[in-house]
mmCIF file of C-alpha atoms in Angstrom:
data_model
loop_
_atom_site.group_PDB
_atom_site.id
_atom_site.type_symbol
_atom_site.label_atom_id
_atom_site.label_comp_id
_atom_site.label_asym_id
_atom_site.label_seq_id
_atom_site.Cartn_x
_atom_site.Cartn_y
_atom_site.Cartn_z
ATOM 1 C CA UNK A 1 108.930 163.882 126.009
ATOM 2 C CA UNK A 2 112.580 164.757 126.357
ATOM 3 C CA UNK A 3 113.956 167.272 123.880
ATOM 4 C CA UNK A 4 115.720 165.355 121.143
ATOM 5 C CA UNK A 5 115.934 167.501 118.058
ATOM 6 C CA UNK A 6 118.693 170.092 118.254
ATOM 7 C CA UNK A 7 118.779 173.091 115.959
ATOM 8 C CA UNK A 8 121.882 174.941 117.007
ATOM 9 C CA UNK A 9 124.769 177.007 115.755
ATOM 10 C CA UNK A 10 127.598 176.023 118.156
ATOM 11 C CA UNK A 11 130.095 175.608 115.357
ATOM 12 C CA UNK A 12 130.200 177.249 111.949
ATOM 13 C CA UNK A 13 127.440 175.620 109.943
ATOM 14 C CA UNK A 14 125.765 176.391 106.662
ATOM 15 C CA UNK A 15 122.855 178.814 106.809
ATOM 16 C CA UNK A 16 119.434 177.313 107.419
ATOM 17 C CA UNK A 17 116.105 178.637 106.187
ATOM 18 C CA UNK A 18 112.725 177.406 107.414
ATOM 19 C CA UNK A 19 109.877 177.386 104.906
ATOM 20 C CA UNK A 20 106.287 176.219 104.663
ATOM 21 C CA UNK A 21 105.128 174.383 101.560
ATOM 22 C CA UNK A 22 101.427 175.213 101.809
ATOM 23 C CA UNK A 23 100.695 173.791 98.370
ATOM 24 C CA UNK A 24 101.614 170.281 99.553
ATOM 25 C CA UNK A 25 99.105 167.787 100.910
ATOM 26 C CA UNK A 26 99.506 167.985 103.845
ATOM 27 C CA UNK A 27 101.199 171.385 104.252
ATOM 28 C CA UNK A 28 104.752 170.752 105.451
ATOM 29 C CA UNK A 29 107.361 172.815 107.301
ATOM 30 C CA UNK A 30 110.852 172.261 105.883
ATOM 31 C CA UNK A 31 114.406 173.268 106.717
ATOM 32 C CA UNK A 32 116.587 174.257 103.777
ATOM 33 C CA UNK A 33 120.267 173.878 104.559
ATOM 34 C CA UNK A 34 122.644 175.900 102.420
ATOM 35 C CA UNK A 35 124.579 173.665 100.055
ATOM 36 C CA UNK A 36 122.092 170.788 100.153
ATOM 37 C CA UNK A 37 119.778 170.002 97.273
ATOM 38 C CA UNK A 38 116.845 168.495 99.165
ATOM 39 C CA UNK A 39 114.688 170.158 101.781
ATOM 40 C CA UNK A 40 114.492 168.405 105.161
ATOM 41 C CA UNK A 41 110.851 167.862 106.188
ATOM 42 C CA UNK A 42 110.251 168.823 109.832
ATOM 43 C CA UNK A 43 106.478 168.760 110.362
ATOM 44 C CA UNK A 44 103.557 167.614 108.223
ATOM 45 C CA UNK A 45 100.365 169.405 109.227
ATOM 46 C CA UNK A 46 97.552 166.845 108.908
ATOM 47 C CA UNK A 47 94.188 168.230 109.989
ATOM 48 C CA UNK A 48 93.538 165.210 112.242
ATOM 49 C CA UNK A 49 96.350 166.341 114.556
ATOM 50 C CA UNK A 50 95.013 169.883 114.877
ATOM 51 C CA UNK A 51 92.198 171.405 116.890
ATOM 52 C CA UNK A 52 88.893 172.213 115.168
ATOM 53 C CA UNK A 53 89.208 175.622 113.573
ATOM 54 C CA UNK A 54 93.012 175.476 113.284
ATOM 55 C CA UNK A 55 94.390 176.055 109.800
ATOM 56 C CA UNK A 56 97.158 173.682 108.739
ATOM 57 C CA UNK A 57 98.599 176.257 106.333
ATOM 58 C CA UNK A 58 98.595 179.030 108.954
ATOM 59 C CA UNK A 59 100.262 176.811 111.574
ATOM 60 C CA UNK A 60 102.818 175.683 108.993
ATOM 61 C CA UNK A 61 103.677 179.282 108.081
ATOM 62 C CA UNK A 62 103.702 180.565 111.669
ATOM 63 C CA UNK A 63 105.937 177.727 112.836
ATOM 64 C CA UNK A 64 108.403 178.271 109.971
ATOM 65 C CA UNK A 65 108.576 181.980 110.895
ATOM 66 C CA UNK A 66 109.099 181.276 114.615
ATOM 67 C CA UNK A 67 111.818 178.710 113.875
ATOM 68 C CA UNK A 68 113.543 181.175 111.535
ATOM 69 C CA UNK A 69 113.458 183.987 114.121
ATOM 70 C CA UNK A 70 115.015 181.754 116.773
ATOM 71 C CA UNK A 71 117.625 180.384 114.386
ATOM 72 C CA UNK A 72 118.587 183.909 113.313
ATOM 73 C CA UNK A 73 119.318 184.807 116.954
ATOM 74 C CA UNK A 74 122.205 182.310 116.743
ATOM 75 C CA UNK A 75 121.377 180.683 120.062
ATOM 76 C CA UNK A 76 121.204 176.978 120.758
ATOM 77 C CA UNK A 77 117.751 175.597 121.258
ATOM 78 C CA UNK A 78 115.948 172.279 121.411
ATOM 79 C CA UNK A 79 112.512 171.255 120.248
ATOM 80 C CA UNK A 80 110.449 169.985 123.186
ATOM 81 C CA UNK A 81 106.936 168.778 123.817
ATOM 82 C CA UNK A 82 104.915 168.702 127.027
ATOM 83 C CA UNK A 83 101.583 167.057 127.774
ATOM 84 C CA UNK A 84 99.603 169.734 129.627
ATOM 85 C CA UNK A 85 95.906 170.536 129.927
ATOM 86 C CA UNK A 86 94.889 167.591 127.735
ATOM 87 C CA UNK A 87 97.029 168.682 124.794
ATOM 88 C CA UNK A 88 100.524 168.469 123.396
ATOM 89 C CA UNK A 89 102.278 171.793 123.736
ATOM 90 C CA UNK A 90 105.332 172.123 121.472
ATOM 91 C CA UNK A 91 108.024 174.708 122.125
ATOM 92 C CA UNK A 92 111.688 175.607 121.862
ATOM 93 C CA UNK A 93 113.825 175.428 125.003
ATOM 94 C CA UNK A 94 117.394 176.494 125.676
ATOM 95 C CA UNK A 95 118.557 173.476 127.719
ATOM 96 C CA UNK A 96 117.941 169.750 127.845
ATOM 97 C CA UNK A 97 115.450 168.894 130.572
ATOM 98 C CA UNK A 98 113.538 172.173 130.313
ATOM 99 C CA UNK A 99 109.868 172.112 129.463
ATOM 100 C CA UNK A 100 107.488 174.448 127.706
ATOM 101 C CA UNK A 101 106.734 176.150 131.019
ATOM 102 C CA UNK A 102 110.353 177.273 131.514
ATOM 103 C CA UNK A 103 111.083 180.995 131.530
ATOM 104 C CA UNK A 104 113.064 181.000 128.274
ATOM 105 C CA UNK A 105 110.829 178.680 126.264
ATOM 106 C CA UNK A 106 109.275 179.833 122.997
ATOM 107 C CA UNK A 107 105.794 178.446 122.343
ATOM 108 C CA UNK A 108 105.312 177.059 118.818
ATOM 109 C CA UNK A 109 101.915 175.306 118.695
ATOM 110 C CA UNK A 110 99.541 172.849 120.399
ATOM 111 C CA UNK A 111 98.198 169.566 119.069
ATOM 112 C CA UNK A 112 94.915 167.697 119.376
ATOM 113 C CA UNK A 113 94.870 165.355 122.366
ATOM 114 C CA UNK A 114 93.214 162.521 120.419
ATOM 115 C CA UNK A 115 96.666 161.244 119.493
ATOM 116 C CA UNK A 116 99.297 160.095 121.971
ATOM 117 C CA UNK A 117 102.343 161.803 120.581
ATOM 118 C CA UNK A 118 103.601 164.769 118.623
ATOM 119 C CA UNK A 119 105.846 162.225 116.863
ATOM 120 C CA UNK A 120 103.069 161.616 114.322
ATOM 121 C CA UNK A 121 103.239 165.243 113.144
ATOM 122 C CA UNK A 122 107.050 165.279 113.147
ATOM 123 C CA UNK A 123 107.456 162.029 111.206
ATOM 124 C CA UNK A 124 104.532 162.434 108.775
ATOM 125 C CA UNK A 125 102.763 159.369 110.146
ATOM 126 C CA UNK A 126 99.311 158.702 108.710
ATOM 127 C CA UNK A 127 96.557 159.260 111.301
ATOM 128 C CA UNK A 128 95.429 155.621 111.065
ATOM 129 C CA UNK A 129 98.960 154.527 112.018
ATOM 130 C CA UNK A 130 99.327 156.968 114.906
ATOM 131 C CA UNK A 131 98.503 155.675 118.405
ATOM 132 C CA UNK A 132 95.292 157.228 119.669
ATOM 133 C CA UNK A 133 94.580 158.437 123.158
ATOM 134 C CA UNK A 134 91.905 156.551 124.975
ATOM 135 C CA UNK A 135 88.712 158.496 125.429
ATOM 136 C CA UNK A 136 86.530 158.478 128.485
ATOM 137 C CA UNK A 137 85.217 155.045 129.415
ATOM 138 C CA UNK A 138 81.490 154.580 129.680
ATOM 139 C CA UNK A 139 79.622 151.897 131.543
ATOM 140 C CA UNK A 140 76.533 150.096 130.394
ATOM 141 C CA UNK A 141 73.817 149.712 133.040
ATOM 142 C CA UNK A 142 73.591 146.269 134.662
ATOM 143 C CA UNK A 143 72.210 143.430 132.627
ATOM 144 C CA UNK A 144 73.047 142.041 129.278
ATOM 145 C CA UNK A 145 73.502 144.481 126.418
ATOM 146 C CA UNK A 146 71.903 143.496 123.144
ATOM 147 C CA UNK A 147 72.028 145.869 120.169
ATOM 148 C CA UNK A 148 68.728 146.244 118.337
ATOM 149 C CA UNK A 149 70.375 145.209 115.081
ATOM 150 C CA UNK A 150 71.734 141.933 116.530
ATOM 151 C CA UNK A 151 69.726 139.105 114.928
ATOM 152 C CA UNK A 152 70.279 136.444 117.636
#
């Protein structure tokens, strides 16, 4: 995935604060932009997109804190995602075209590989609507397969 979302401070802009609404279902990371009434949802932490044992609320809070720290440094950065080691790795990078393995990248989180894209988390797409990764294919031994419950 090419970095597309830019969170930068090139020109004077209103202050931005990143927060986690852990009381929401699902927990959601938001950006609050000074002067705007509504919060901008960034990531909705559905358990289906996480690894077993991961806490949606903890990831929501940790990601909001990491985004805030980077924003407070007043450096340009882009949100990027790489497919590595059977998982989506999401990070911040300083230049377009850089990946999560670049020297200046800041790791944010990893996502379950059962889904094809981190877009589902970023756009609050229901798990049933999110494209799934194909699992390992299995072969049935030669001959015709007939389930025991099949009446014919």
